[in-house]
Coordinates of C-alpha atoms in Angstrom, one line a residue:
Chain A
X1 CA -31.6 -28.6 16.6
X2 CA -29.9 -32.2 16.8
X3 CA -30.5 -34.5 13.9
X4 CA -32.2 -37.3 14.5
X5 CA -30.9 -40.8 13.6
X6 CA -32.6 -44.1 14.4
X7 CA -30.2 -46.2 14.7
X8 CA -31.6 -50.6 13.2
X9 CA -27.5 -52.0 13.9
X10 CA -25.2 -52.6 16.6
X11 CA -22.3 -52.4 13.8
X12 CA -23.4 -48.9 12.6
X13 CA -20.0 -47.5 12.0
X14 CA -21.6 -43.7 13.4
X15 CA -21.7 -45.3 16.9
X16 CA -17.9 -45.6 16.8
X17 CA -17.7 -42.8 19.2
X18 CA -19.4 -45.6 22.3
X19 CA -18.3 -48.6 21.5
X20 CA -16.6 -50.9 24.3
X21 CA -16.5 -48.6 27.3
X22 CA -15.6 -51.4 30.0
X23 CA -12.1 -52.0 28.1
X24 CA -10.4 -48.9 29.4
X25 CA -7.1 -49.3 27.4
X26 CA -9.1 -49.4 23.9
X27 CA -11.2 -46.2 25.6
X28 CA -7.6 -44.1 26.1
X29 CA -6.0 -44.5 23.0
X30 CA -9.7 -44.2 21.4
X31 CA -10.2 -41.0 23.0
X32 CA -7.1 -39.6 22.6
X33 CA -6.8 -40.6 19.3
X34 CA -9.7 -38.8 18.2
X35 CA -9.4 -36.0 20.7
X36 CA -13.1 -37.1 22.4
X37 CA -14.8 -37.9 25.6
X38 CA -18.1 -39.4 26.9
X39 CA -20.2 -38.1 29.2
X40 CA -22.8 -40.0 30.4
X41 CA -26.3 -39.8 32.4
X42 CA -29.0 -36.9 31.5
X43 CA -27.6 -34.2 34.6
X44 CA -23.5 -34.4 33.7
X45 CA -24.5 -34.6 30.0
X46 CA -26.2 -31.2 30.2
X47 CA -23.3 -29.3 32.7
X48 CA -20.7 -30.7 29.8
X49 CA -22.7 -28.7 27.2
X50 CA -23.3 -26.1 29.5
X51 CA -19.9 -25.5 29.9
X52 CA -19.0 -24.9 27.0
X53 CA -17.9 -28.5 25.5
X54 CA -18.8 -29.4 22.0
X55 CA -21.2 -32.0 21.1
X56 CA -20.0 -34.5 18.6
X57 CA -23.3 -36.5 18.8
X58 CA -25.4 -38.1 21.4
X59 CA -26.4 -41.5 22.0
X60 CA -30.0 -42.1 23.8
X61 CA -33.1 -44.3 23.8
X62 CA -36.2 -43.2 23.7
X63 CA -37.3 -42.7 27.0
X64 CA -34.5 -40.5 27.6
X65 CA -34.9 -37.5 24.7
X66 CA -37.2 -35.7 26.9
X67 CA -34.9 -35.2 30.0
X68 CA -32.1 -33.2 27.6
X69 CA -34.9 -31.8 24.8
X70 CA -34.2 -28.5 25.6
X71 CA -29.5 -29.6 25.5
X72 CA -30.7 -31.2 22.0
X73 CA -32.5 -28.3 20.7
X74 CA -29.2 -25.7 20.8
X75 CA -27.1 -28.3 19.1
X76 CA -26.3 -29.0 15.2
X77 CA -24.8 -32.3 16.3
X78 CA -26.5 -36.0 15.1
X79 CA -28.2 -37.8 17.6
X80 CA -28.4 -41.4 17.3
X81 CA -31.6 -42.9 18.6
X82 CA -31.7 -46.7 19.5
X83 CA -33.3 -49.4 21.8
X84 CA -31.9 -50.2 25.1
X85 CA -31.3 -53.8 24.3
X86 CA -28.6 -52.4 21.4
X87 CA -27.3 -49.5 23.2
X88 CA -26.1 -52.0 25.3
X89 CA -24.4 -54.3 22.7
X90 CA -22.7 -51.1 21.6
X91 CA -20.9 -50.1 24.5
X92 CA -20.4 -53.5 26.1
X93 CA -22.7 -52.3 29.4
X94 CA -26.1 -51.4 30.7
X95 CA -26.4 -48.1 30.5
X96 CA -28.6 -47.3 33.2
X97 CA -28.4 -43.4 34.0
X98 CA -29.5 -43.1 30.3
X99 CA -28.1 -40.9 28.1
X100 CA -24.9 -40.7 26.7
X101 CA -23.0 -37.4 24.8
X102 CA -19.3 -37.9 23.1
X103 CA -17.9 -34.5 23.0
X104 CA -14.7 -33.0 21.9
X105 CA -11.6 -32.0 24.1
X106 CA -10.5 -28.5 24.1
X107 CA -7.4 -27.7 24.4
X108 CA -5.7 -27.7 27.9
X109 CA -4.9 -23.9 29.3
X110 CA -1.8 -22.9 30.8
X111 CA -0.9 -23.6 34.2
X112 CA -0.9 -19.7 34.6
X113 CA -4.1 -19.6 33.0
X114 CA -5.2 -22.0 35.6
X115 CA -4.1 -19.7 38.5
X116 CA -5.0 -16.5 37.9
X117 CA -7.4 -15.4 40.3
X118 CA -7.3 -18.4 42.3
X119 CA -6.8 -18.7 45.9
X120 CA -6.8 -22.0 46.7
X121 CA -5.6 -25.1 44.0
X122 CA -5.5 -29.0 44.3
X123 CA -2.0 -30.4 43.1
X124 CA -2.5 -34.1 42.8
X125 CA 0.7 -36.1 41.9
X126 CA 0.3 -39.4 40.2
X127 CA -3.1 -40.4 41.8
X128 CA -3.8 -42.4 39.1
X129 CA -7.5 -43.8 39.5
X130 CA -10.3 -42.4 38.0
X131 CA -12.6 -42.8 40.7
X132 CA -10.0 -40.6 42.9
X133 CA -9.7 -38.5 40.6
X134 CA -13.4 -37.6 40.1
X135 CA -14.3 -37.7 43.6
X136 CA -11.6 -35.4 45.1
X137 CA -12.6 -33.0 42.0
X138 CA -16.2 -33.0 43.3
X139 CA -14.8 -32.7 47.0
X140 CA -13.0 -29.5 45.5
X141 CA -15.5 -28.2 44.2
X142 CA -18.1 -28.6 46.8
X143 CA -15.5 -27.5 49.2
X144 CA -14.3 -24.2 47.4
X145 CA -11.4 -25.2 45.5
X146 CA -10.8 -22.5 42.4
X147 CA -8.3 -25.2 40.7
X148 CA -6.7 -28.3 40.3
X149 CA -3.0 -28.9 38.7
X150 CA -2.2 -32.4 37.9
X151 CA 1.1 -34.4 37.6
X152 CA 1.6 -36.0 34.4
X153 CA 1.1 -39.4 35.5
X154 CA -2.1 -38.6 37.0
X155 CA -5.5 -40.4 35.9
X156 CA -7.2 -38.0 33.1
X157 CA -10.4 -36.2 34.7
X158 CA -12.4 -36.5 31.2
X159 CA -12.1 -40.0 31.2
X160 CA -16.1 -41.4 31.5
X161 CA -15.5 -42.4 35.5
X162 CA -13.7 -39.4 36.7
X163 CA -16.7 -37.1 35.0
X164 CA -19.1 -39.2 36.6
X165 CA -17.9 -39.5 40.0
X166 CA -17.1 -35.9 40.0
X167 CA -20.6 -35.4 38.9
X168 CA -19.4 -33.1 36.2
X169 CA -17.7 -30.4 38.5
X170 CA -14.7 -31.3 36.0
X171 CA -16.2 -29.0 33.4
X172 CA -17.0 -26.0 36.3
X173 CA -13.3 -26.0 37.9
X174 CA -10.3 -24.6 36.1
X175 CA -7.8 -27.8 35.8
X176 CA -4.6 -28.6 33.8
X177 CA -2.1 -30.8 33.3
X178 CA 1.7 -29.3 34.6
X179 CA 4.1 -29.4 32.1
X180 CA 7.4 -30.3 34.6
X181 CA 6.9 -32.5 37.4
X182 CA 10.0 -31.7 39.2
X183 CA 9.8 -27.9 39.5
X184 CA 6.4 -28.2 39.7
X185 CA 6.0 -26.8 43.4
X186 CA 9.1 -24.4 43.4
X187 CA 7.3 -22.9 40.1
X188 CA 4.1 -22.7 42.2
X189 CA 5.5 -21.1 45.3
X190 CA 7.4 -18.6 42.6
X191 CA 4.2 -17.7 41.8
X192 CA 3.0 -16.4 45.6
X193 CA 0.7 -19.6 46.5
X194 CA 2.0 -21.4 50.0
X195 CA 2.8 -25.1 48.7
X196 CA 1.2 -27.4 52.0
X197 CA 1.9 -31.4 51.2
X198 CA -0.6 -33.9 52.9
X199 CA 1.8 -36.6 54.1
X200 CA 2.2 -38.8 56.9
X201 CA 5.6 -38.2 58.4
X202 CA 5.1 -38.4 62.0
X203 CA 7.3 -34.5 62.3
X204 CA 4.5 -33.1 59.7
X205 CA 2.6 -30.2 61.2
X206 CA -1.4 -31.0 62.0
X207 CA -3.2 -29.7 58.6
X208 CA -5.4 -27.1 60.4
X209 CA -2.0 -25.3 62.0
X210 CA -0.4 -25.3 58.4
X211 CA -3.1 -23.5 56.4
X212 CA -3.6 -21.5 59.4
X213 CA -3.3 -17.4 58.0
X214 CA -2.4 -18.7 54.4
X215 CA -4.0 -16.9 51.4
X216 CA -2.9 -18.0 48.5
X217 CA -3.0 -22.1 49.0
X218 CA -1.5 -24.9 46.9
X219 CA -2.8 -28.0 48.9
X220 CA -0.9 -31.0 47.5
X221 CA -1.9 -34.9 47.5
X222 CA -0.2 -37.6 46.5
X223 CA -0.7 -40.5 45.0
X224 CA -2.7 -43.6 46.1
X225 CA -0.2 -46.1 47.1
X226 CA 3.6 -44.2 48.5
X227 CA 1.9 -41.1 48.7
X228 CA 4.0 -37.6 47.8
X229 CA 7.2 -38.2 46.1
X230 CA 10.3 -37.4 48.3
X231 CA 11.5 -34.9 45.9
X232 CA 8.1 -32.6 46.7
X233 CA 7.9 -33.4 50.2
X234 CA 11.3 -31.6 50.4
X235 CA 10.7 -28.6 47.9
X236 CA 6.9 -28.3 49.7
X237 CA 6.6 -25.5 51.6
X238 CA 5.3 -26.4 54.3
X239 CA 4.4 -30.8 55.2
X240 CA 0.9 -31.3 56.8
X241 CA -1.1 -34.7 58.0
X242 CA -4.2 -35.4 59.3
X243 CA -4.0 -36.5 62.9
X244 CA -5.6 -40.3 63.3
X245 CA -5.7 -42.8 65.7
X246 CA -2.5 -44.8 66.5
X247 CA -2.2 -48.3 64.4
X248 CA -4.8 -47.4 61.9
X249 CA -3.9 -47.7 58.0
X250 CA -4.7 -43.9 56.5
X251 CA -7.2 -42.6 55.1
X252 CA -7.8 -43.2 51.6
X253 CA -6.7 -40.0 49.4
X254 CA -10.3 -39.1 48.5
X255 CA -11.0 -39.1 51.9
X256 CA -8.1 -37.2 53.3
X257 CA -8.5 -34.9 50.6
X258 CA -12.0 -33.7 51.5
X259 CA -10.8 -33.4 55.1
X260 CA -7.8 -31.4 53.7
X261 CA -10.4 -29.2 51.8
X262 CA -12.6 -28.6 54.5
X263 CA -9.7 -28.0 57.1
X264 CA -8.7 -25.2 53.8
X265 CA -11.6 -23.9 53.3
X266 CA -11.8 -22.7 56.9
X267 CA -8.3 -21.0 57.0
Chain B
X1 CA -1.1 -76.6 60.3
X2 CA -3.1 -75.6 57.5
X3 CA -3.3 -78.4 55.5
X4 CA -2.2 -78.1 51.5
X5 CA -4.2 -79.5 48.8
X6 CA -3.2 -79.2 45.6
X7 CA -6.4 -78.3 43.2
X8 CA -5.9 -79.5 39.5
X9 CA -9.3 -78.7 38.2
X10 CA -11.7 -75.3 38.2
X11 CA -14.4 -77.6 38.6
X12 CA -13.5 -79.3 42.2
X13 CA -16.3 -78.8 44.3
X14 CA -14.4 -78.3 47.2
X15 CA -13.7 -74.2 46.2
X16 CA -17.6 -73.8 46.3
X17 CA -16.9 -70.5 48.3
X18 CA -14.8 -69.0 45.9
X19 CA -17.1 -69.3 43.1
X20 CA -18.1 -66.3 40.3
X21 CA -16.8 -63.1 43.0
X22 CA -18.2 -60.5 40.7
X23 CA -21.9 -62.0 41.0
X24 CA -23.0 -59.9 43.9
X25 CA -26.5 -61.2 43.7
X26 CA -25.4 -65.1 43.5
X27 CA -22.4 -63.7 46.5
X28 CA -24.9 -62.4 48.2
X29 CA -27.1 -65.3 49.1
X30 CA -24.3 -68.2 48.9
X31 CA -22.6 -66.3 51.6
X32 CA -26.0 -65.8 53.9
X33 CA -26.9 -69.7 53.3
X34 CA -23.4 -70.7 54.4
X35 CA -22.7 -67.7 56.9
X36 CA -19.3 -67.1 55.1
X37 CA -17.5 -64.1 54.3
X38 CA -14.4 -63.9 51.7
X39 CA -11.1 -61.9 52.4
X40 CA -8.8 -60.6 50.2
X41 CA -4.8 -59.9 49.8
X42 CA -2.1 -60.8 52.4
X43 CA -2.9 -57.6 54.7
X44 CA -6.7 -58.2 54.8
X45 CA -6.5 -62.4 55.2
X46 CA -4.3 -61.8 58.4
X47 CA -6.4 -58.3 59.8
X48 CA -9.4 -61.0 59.8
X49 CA -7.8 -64.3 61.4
X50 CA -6.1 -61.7 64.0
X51 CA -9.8 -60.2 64.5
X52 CA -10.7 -63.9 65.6
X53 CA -12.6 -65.1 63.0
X54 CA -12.1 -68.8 61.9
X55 CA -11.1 -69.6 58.9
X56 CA -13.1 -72.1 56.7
X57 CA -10.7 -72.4 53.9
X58 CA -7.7 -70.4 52.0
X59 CA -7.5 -70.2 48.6
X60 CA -3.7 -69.5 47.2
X61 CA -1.2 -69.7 44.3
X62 CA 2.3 -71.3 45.1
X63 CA 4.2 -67.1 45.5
X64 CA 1.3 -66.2 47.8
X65 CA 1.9 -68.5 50.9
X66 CA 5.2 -67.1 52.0
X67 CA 3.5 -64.0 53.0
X68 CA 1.2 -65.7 55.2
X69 CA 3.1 -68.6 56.3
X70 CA 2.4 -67.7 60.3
X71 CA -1.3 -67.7 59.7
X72 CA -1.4 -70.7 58.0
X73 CA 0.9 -72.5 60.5
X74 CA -1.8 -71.3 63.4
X75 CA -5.0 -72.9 61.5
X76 CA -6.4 -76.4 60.6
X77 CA -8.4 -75.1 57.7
X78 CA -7.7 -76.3 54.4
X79 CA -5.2 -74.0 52.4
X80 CA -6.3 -74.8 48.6
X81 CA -2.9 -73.8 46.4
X82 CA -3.6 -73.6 43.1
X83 CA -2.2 -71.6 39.7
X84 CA -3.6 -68.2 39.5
X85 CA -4.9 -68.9 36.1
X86 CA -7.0 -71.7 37.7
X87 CA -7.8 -68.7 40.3
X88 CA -9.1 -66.8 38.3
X89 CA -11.4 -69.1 36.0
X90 CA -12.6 -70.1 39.6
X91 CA -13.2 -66.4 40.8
X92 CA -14.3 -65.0 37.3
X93 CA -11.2 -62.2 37.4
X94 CA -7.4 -61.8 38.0
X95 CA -6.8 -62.3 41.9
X96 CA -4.0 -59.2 41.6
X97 CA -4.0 -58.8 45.6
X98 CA -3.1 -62.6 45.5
X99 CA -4.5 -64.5 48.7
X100 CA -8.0 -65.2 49.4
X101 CA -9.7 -66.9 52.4
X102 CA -13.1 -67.9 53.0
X103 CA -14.0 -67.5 57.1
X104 CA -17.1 -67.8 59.5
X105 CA -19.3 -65.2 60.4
X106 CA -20.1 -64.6 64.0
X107 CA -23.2 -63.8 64.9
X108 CA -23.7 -60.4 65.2
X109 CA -23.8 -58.5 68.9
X110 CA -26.8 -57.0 70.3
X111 CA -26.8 -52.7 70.0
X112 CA -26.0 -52.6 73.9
X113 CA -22.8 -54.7 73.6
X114 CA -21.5 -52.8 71.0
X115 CA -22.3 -49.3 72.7
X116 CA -20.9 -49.9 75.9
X117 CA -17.8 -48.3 76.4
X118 CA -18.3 -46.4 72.9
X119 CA -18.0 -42.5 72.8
X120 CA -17.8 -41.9 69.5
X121 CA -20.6 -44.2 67.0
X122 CA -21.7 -44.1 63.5
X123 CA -25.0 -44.7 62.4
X124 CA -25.7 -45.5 58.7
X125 CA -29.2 -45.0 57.2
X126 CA -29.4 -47.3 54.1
X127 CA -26.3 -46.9 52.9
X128 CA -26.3 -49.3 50.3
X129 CA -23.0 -49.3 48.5
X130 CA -20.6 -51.7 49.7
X131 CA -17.8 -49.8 48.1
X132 CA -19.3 -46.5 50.6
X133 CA -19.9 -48.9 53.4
X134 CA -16.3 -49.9 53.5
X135 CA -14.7 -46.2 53.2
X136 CA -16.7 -44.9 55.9
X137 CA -15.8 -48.1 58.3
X138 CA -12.0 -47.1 56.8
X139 CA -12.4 -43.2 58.3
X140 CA -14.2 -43.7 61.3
X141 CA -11.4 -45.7 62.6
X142 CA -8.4 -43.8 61.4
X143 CA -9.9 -40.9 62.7
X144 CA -11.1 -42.1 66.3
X145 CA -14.5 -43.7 66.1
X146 CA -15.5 -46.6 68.1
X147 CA -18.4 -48.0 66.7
X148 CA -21.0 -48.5 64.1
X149 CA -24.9 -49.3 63.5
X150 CA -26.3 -50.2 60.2
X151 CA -30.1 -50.0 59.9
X152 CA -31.6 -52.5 58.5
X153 CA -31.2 -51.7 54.5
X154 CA -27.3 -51.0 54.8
X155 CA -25.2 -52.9 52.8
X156 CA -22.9 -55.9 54.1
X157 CA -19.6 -54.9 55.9
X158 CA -18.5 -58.2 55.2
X159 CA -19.1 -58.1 51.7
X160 CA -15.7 -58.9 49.7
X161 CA -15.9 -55.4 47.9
X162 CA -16.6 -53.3 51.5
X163 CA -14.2 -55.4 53.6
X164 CA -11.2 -54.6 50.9
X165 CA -12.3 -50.7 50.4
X166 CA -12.2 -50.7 54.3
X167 CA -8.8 -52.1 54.7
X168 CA -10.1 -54.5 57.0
X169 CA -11.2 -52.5 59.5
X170 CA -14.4 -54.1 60.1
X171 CA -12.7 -56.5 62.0
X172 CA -11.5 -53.7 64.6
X173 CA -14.2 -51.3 64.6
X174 CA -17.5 -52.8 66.7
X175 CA -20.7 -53.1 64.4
X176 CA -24.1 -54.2 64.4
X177 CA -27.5 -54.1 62.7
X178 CA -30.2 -52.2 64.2
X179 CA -33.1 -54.0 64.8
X180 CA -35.4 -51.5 64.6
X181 CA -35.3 -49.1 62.1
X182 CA -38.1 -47.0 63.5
X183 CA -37.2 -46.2 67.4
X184 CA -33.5 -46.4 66.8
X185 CA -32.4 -42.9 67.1
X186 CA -34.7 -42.3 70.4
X187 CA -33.2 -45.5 72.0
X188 CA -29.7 -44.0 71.3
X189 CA -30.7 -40.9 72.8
X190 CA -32.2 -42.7 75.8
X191 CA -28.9 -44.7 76.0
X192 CA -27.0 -41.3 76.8
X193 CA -25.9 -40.4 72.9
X194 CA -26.3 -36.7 71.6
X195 CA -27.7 -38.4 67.9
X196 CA -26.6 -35.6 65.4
X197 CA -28.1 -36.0 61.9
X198 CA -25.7 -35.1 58.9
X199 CA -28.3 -33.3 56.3
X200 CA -28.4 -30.8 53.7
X201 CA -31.5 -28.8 54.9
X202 CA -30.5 -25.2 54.9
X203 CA -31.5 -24.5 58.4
X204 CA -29.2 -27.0 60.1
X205 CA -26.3 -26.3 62.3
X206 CA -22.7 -26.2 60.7
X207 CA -21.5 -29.3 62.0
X208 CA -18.7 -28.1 64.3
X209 CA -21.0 -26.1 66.4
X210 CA -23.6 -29.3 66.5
X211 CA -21.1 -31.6 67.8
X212 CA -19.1 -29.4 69.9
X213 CA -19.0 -30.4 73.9
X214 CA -21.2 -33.4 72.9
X215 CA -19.9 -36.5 75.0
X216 CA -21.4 -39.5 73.6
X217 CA -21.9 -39.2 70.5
X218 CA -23.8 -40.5 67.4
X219 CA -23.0 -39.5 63.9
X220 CA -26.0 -40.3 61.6
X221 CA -25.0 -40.3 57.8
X222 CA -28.4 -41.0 55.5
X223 CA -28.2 -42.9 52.0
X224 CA -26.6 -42.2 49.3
X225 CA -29.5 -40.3 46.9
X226 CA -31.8 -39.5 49.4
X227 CA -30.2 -38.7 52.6
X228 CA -31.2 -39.1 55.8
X229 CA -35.6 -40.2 56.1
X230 CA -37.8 -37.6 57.3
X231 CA -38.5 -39.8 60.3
X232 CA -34.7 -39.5 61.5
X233 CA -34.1 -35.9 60.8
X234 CA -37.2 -35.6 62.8
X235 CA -36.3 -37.6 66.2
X236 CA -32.8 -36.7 65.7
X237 CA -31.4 -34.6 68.3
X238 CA -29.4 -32.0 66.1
X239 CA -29.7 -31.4 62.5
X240 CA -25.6 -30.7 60.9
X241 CA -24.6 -29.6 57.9
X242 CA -21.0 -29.5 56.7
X243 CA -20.9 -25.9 55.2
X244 CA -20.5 -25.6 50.9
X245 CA -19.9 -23.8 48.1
X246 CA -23.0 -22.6 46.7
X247 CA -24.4 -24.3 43.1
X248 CA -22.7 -27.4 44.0
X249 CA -23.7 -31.2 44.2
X250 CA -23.0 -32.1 47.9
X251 CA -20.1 -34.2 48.8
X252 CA -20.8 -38.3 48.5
X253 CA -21.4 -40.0 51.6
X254 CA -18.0 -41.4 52.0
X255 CA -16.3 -37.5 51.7
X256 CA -19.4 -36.0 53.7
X257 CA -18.4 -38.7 56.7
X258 CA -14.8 -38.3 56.5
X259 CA -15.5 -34.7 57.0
X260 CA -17.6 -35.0 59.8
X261 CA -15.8 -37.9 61.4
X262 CA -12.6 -35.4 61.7
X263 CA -14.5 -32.8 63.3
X264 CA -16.1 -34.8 65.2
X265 CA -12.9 -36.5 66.6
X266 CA -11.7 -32.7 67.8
X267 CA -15.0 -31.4 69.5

């Protein structure tokens, strides 16, 4: 069972874990300095634990033990119990879906790891916003995606807005981060999955015609502002776009990539 | 000509409009007492002076106005030109799209006006996020739809936050609020539209047979927890579902609508 640990001071150096988590530049080096992430609200709290991450303590107020009693009673790790009004102070923000968990990383599997025994991955390249990030991970996952590859530029998925937009599918798909951008997709069409990039070239085949028949799928998206990098629109195997009307901007990439998904999912 | 007025103080009264941007609740009823709206960035400041709405003032640092130069030649409104650091004690953050303008609302069209000649319509049910608002106004028109209706609890289009997320594409797309909250899907349906109601009830149709052959039709996407009231799954004429993975937290409103907004655009 958690330990119990009323907390009297916003300075209590325990809470070090939650403190500041607007300023997203202290948060990163925080994190990775100390190998951590948050997790936050009482439904993605309990899928991180249930998937297997660590508990390094929990921050809560009153009013929300009961929701995660039966999280906190299968755990060795401290929970620190507080007010509202200083949970607050600590991390700088209302925390209004309650509970919050800081948990350890694990370390990141192989990219083979990753693929065995899928059939159809994400490949993001440089999509760098958390929110994207999180939501085309839920899209994934609601839409049957076994696993998600990301460039090394791309925003980190265990970062406290990706896991919350993604409404914790994060910890339930396989993801990891690949190693060498510019083989990337020759290493993944080595390994038997089709490589289809979303792009908009105007000569790009309709996405529905290029999944068409393919079984194992690497769908690739790019990133928010110039979309896929030249050097994997020409190694791709195959260049797909979703057809749109004439003079519009695009959609945005979490959209395109649940219609991509969808469109996949169906092949 | 525009005219240029150099602003040496935060304080000046006459950048009333541009006052404390991330107060929504202050935004919110400053910009209903004065009928104003607020653009942002080069790209979204033209998209709404093209879309015919007047200008009441711009607001500018000395590197923004080349890239609008053509607008403000065609205007008499006051073009405010200040240093971005006095930008941004005005606005309450760092301006990074650069360019902001401050223009009339119109009054809004009635429901007929804004169906006639429509084939292809979205109606929201209290969606209340401006940033959701804003990406489904973004994919219904890249991917073909004319129209939309907000019921009456939907948040502003022309909120700053939805009218950036939707690339301006409220000024293209026809909108209005529905009046009547209660009647409004059997007046749609009277008004020659196939109303199809995007839900997660197990027993609905998958949403490419529910909109296939449908002429006129309207797309009904419910609010963001809830979904879609009982009374409007009830009058609708079709219940849809966009098929899932089993286990999984359905897709957000903005994904769910880009989904359904592509297949509808190929029935």
């Amino acid at each position: 069972m958690a330990t119990y640990i009323e907390i009297e001071s916003a300075d209590d150096p325990r809470l070090h874990d939650y403190r500041n988590l607007r300023d997203v530049q202290l948060r990163q080096s925080l994190e990775a300095e100390h190998g951590l992430f948050l997790a936050e609200g009482e439904k993605v709290v309990r899928r991180a634990v249930e998937g297997g991450f660590e508990p390094r303590s929990f921050l809560m107020a009153p009013r929300w033990l009961d929701g995660l009693r039966e999280v906190l009673d299968r755990t060795d790790a401290p929970c620190y119990v507080l007010s509202e009004e200083l949970a607050e102070e600590v991390t700088g923000f209302h925390v209004h879906r309650g509970a919050l968990a800081s948990l350890h990383r694990r370390p990141l599997p192989s990219v083979e790891e990753v693929l065995a025994g899928a059939r159809s991955v994400l490949v993001l390249e440089d999509v760098v916003d958390h929110t994207n990030v999180g939501a085309i991970f839920r899209s994934g996952a609601a839409l049957g995606f076994d696993a998600v590859l990301l460039s090394p530029r791309c925003a980190d998925p265990l970062y406290r807005r990706s896991v919350k937009v993604a409404m914790g599918s994060v910890f339930s798909v396989q993801w990891t981060r690949l190693p060498d951008w510019y083989d990337a997709l020759p290493q993944l069409s080595e390994a038997g999955f089709t490589t289809v990039a979303l792009t908009l070239a105007p000569d790009a085949t309709p996405v529905e015609e290029a999944v068409r028949g393919v079984d194992r799928l690497a769908l690739v998206l790019g990133s928010e502002g110039p979309g896929i990098s030249e050097r994997w629109q020409r190694v791709a195997d195959r260049r797909a776009i979703i057809p749109m009307a004439a003079g519009i901007d695009s959609l945005n990439v979490a959209a395109a990539s649940a219609v991509a998904c969808y469109v996949a999912a169906r092949r």
